[in-house]
mmCIF file of C-alpha atoms in Angstrom:
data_model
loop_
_atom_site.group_PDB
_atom_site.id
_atom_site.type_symbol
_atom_site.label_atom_id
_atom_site.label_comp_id
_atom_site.label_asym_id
_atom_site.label_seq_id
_atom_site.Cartn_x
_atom_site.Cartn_y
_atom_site.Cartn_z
ATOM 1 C CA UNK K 1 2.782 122.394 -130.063
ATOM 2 C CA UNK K 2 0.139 121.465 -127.296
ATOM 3 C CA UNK K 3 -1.716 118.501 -127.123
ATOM 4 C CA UNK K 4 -5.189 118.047 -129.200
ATOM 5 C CA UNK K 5 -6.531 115.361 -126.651
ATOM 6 C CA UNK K 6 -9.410 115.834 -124.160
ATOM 7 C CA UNK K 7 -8.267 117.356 -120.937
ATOM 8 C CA UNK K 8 -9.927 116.997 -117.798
ATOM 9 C CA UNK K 9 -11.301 119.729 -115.210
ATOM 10 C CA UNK K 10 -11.911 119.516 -111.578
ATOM 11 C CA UNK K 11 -15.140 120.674 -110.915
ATOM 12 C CA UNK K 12 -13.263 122.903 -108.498
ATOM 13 C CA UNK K 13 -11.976 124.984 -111.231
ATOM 14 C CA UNK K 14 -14.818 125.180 -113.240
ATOM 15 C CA UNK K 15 -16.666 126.734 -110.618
ATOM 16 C CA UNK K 16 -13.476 129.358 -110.196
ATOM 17 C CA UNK K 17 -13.240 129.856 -113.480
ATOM 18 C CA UNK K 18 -16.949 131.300 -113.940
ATOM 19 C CA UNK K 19 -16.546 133.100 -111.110
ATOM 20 C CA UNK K 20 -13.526 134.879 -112.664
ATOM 21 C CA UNK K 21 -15.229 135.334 -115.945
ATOM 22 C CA UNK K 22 -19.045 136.650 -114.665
ATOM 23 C CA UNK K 23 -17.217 138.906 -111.587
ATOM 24 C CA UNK K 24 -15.964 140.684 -114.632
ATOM 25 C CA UNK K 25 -12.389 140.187 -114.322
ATOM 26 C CA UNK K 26 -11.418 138.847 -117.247
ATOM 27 C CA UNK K 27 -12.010 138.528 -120.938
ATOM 28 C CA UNK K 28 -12.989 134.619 -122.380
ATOM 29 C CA UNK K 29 -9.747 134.569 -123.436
ATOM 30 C CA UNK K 30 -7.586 136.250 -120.366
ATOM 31 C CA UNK K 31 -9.700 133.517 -118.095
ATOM 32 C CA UNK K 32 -8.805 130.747 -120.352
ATOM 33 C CA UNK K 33 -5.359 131.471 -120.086
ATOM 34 C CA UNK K 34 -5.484 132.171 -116.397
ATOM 35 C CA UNK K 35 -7.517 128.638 -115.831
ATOM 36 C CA UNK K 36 -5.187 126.896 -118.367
ATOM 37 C CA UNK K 37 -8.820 126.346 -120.501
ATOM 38 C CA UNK K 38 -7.736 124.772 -123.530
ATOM 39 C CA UNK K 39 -10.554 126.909 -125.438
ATOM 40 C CA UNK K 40 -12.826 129.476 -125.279
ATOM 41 C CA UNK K 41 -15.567 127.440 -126.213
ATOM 42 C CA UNK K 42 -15.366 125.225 -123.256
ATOM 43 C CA UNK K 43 -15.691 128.024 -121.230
ATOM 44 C CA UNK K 44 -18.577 129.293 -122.471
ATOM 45 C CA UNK K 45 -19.843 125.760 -122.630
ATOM 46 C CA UNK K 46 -19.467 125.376 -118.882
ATOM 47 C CA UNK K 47 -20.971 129.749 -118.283
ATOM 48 C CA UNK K 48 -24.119 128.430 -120.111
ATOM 49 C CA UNK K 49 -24.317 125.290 -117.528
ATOM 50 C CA UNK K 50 -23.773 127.457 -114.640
ATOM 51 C CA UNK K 51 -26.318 130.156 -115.430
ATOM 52 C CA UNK K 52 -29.001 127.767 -116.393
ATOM 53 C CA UNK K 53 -28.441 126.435 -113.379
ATOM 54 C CA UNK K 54 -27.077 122.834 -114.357
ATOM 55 C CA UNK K 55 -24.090 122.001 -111.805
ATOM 56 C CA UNK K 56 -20.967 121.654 -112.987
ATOM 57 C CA UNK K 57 -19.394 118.001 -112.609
ATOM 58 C CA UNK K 58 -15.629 117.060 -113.117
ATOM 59 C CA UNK K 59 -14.340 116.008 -116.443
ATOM 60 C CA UNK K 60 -13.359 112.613 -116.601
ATOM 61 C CA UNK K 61 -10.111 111.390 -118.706
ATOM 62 C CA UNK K 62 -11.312 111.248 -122.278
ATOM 63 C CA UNK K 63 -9.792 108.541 -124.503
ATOM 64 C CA UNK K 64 -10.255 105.655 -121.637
ATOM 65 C CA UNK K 65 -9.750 101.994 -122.677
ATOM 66 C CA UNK K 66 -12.868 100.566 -123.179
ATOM 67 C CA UNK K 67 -13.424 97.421 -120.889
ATOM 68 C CA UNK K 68 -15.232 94.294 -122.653
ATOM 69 C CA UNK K 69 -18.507 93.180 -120.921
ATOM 70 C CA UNK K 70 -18.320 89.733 -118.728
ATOM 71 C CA UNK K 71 -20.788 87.524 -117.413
ATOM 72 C CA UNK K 72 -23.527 88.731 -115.026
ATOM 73 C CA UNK K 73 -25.698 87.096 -112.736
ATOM 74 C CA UNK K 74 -29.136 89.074 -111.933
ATOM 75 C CA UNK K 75 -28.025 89.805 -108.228
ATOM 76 C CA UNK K 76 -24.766 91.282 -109.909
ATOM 77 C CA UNK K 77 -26.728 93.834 -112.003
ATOM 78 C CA UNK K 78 -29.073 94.804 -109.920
ATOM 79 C CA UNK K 79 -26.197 95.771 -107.257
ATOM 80 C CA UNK K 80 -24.505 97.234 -109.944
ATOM 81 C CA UNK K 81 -27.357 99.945 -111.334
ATOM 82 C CA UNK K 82 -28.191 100.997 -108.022
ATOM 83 C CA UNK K 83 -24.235 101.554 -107.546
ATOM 84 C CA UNK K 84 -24.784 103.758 -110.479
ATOM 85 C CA UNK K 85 -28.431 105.453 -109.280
ATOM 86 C CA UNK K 86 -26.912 106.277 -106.268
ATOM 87 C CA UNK K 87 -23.848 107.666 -107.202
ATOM 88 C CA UNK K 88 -25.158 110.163 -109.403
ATOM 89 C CA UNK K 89 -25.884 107.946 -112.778
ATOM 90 C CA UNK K 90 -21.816 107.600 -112.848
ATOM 91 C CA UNK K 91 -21.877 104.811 -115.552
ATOM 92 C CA UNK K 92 -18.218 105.125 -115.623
ATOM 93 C CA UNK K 93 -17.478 104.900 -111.944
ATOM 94 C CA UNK K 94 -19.959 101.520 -112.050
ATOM 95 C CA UNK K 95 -18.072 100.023 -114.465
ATOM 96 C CA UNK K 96 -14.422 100.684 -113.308
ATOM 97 C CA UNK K 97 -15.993 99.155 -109.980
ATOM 98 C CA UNK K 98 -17.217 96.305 -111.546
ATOM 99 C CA UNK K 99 -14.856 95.581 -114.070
ATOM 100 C CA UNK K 100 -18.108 95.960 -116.724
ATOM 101 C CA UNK K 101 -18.520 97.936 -120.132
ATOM 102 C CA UNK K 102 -19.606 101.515 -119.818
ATOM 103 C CA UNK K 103 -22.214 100.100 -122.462
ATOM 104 C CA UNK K 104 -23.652 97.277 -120.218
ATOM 105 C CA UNK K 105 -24.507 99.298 -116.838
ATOM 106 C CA UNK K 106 -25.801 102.729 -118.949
ATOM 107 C CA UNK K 107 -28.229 99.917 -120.534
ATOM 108 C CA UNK K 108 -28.986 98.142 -116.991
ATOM 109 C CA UNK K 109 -29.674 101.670 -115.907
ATOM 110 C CA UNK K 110 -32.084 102.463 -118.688
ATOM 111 C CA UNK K 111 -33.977 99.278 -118.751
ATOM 112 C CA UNK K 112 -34.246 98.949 -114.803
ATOM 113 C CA UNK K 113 -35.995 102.850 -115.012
ATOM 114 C CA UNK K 114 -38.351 101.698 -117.777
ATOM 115 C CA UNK K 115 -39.075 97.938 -116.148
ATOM 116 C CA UNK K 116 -37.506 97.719 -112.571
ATOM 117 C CA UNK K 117 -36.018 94.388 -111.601
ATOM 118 C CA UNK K 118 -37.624 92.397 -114.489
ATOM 119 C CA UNK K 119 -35.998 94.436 -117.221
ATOM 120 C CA UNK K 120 -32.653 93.279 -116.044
ATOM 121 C CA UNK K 121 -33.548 89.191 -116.568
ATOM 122 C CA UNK K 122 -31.419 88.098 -119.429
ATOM 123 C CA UNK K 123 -33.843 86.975 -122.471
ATOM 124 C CA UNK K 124 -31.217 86.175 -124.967
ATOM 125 C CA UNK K 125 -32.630 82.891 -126.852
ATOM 126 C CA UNK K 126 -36.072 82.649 -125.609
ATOM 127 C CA UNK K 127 -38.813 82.117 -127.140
ATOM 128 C CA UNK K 128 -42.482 82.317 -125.782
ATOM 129 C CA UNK K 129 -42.870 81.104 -122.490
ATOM 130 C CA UNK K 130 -45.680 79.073 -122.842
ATOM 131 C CA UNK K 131 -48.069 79.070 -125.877
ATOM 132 C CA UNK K 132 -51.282 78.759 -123.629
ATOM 133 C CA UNK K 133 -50.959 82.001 -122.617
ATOM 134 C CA UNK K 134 -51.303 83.501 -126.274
ATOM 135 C CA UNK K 135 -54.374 84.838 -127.067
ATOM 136 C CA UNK K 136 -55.915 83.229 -130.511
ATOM 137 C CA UNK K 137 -54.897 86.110 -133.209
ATOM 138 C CA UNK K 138 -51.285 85.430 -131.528
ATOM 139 C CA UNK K 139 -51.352 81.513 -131.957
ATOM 140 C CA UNK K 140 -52.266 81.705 -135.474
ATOM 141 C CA UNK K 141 -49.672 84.336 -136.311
ATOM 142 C CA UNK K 142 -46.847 81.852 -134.855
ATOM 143 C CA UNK K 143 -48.795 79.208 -136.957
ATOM 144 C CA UNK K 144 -48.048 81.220 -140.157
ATOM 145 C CA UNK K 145 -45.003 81.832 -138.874
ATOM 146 C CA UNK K 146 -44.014 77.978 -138.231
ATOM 147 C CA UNK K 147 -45.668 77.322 -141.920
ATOM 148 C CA UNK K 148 -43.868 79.701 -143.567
ATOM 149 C CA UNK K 149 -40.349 78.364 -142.171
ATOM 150 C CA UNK K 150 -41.448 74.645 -142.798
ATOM 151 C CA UNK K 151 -42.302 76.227 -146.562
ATOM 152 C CA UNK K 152 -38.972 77.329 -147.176
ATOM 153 C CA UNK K 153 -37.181 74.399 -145.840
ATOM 154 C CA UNK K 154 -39.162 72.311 -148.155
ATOM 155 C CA UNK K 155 -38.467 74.397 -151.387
ATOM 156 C CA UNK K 156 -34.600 74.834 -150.532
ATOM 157 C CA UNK K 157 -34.992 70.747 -149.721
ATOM 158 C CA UNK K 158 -36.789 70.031 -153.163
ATOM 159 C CA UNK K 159 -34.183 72.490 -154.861
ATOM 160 C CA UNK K 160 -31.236 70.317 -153.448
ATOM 161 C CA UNK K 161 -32.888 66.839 -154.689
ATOM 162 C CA UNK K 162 -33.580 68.106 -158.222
ATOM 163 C CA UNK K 163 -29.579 69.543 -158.555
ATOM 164 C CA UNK K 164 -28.380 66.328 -157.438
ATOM 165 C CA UNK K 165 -31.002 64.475 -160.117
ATOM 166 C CA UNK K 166 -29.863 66.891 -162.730
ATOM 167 C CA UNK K 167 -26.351 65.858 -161.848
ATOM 168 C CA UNK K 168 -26.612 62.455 -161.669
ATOM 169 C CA UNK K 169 -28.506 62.091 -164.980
ATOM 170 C CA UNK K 170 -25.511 63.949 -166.770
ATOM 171 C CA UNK K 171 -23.162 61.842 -165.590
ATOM 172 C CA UNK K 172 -25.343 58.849 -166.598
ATOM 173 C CA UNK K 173 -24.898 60.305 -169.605
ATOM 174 C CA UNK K 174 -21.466 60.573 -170.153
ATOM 175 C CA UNK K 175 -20.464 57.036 -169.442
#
């Protein structure tokens, strides 16, 4: 029985296997067997492509390992999306190069096209830079906000204090 797994196509072969199929030499299915196309669907997939006039790229081996994400400096992403800009947006080829998650640079990519450089600083943890900067609607929203967390603490606190009273007065009262 053949293999159900993802097989990958030169782009080479795409292109001649269009070619057979719109020169009219074949059926869907002849091509397919001529091209060793694993289904009919996936030719037709890459005829619409062609005749909308998308190009048709190589298929990359499906079921890859997926790498973990490491440590980045700035300078390290920002070589790294324009690796990937340049090359075509190849997310896969970027992180295979860098030894990065597919995940990371498609996200570098995104966020450097919506915010250039500054969109790939690291935020993680930070809060506001400076509060003199906030405008006064903002500085009494983080007020509430500070009030409201001070709140709970002091009800969870007060909670605490009268379990521990209501446990020391039964045990009072069992000696």
């Amino acid at each position: 029985k053949e293999s159900k797994t993802w097989k990958a196509y030169s782009q080479e072969l795409k292109r001649q296997a269009v070619d057979y199929y719109l020169a009219g030499q074949g059926s869907l299915s002849e091509t397919c067997a001529r091209f060793n196309i694993s289904t009919s669907s996936v030719l037709r997939r890459w005829i619409k492509r062609y005749t909308s006039g998308k190009d048709l790229k190589s298929t990359s081996e499906g079921n890859k390992k997926m790498s973990t994400g490491r440590k980045t400096t700035l300078q390290e992403r920002i070589e790294i999306v324009q690796y990937a800009i340049a090359h075509d947006l190849d997310y896969h080829g970027a992180a295979e190069k860098y030894q990065v998650s597919y995940q990371q640079v498609y996200g570098w990519v995104r966020k450097y096209q919506a915010d250039g450089e500054t969109g790939l600083h690291d935020r993680r943890g930070k809060t506001l830079e400076s509060k003199s900067n906030l405008t006064e609607v903002e500085k009494l929203k983080l007020r509430i906000k500070e009030l409201d967390h001070r709140n709970r603490y002091l009800e969870t606190e007060n909670g605490l204090l009268k379990k521990l009273k209501e446990i020391e007065r039964r045990a009072s009262m069992r000696d």
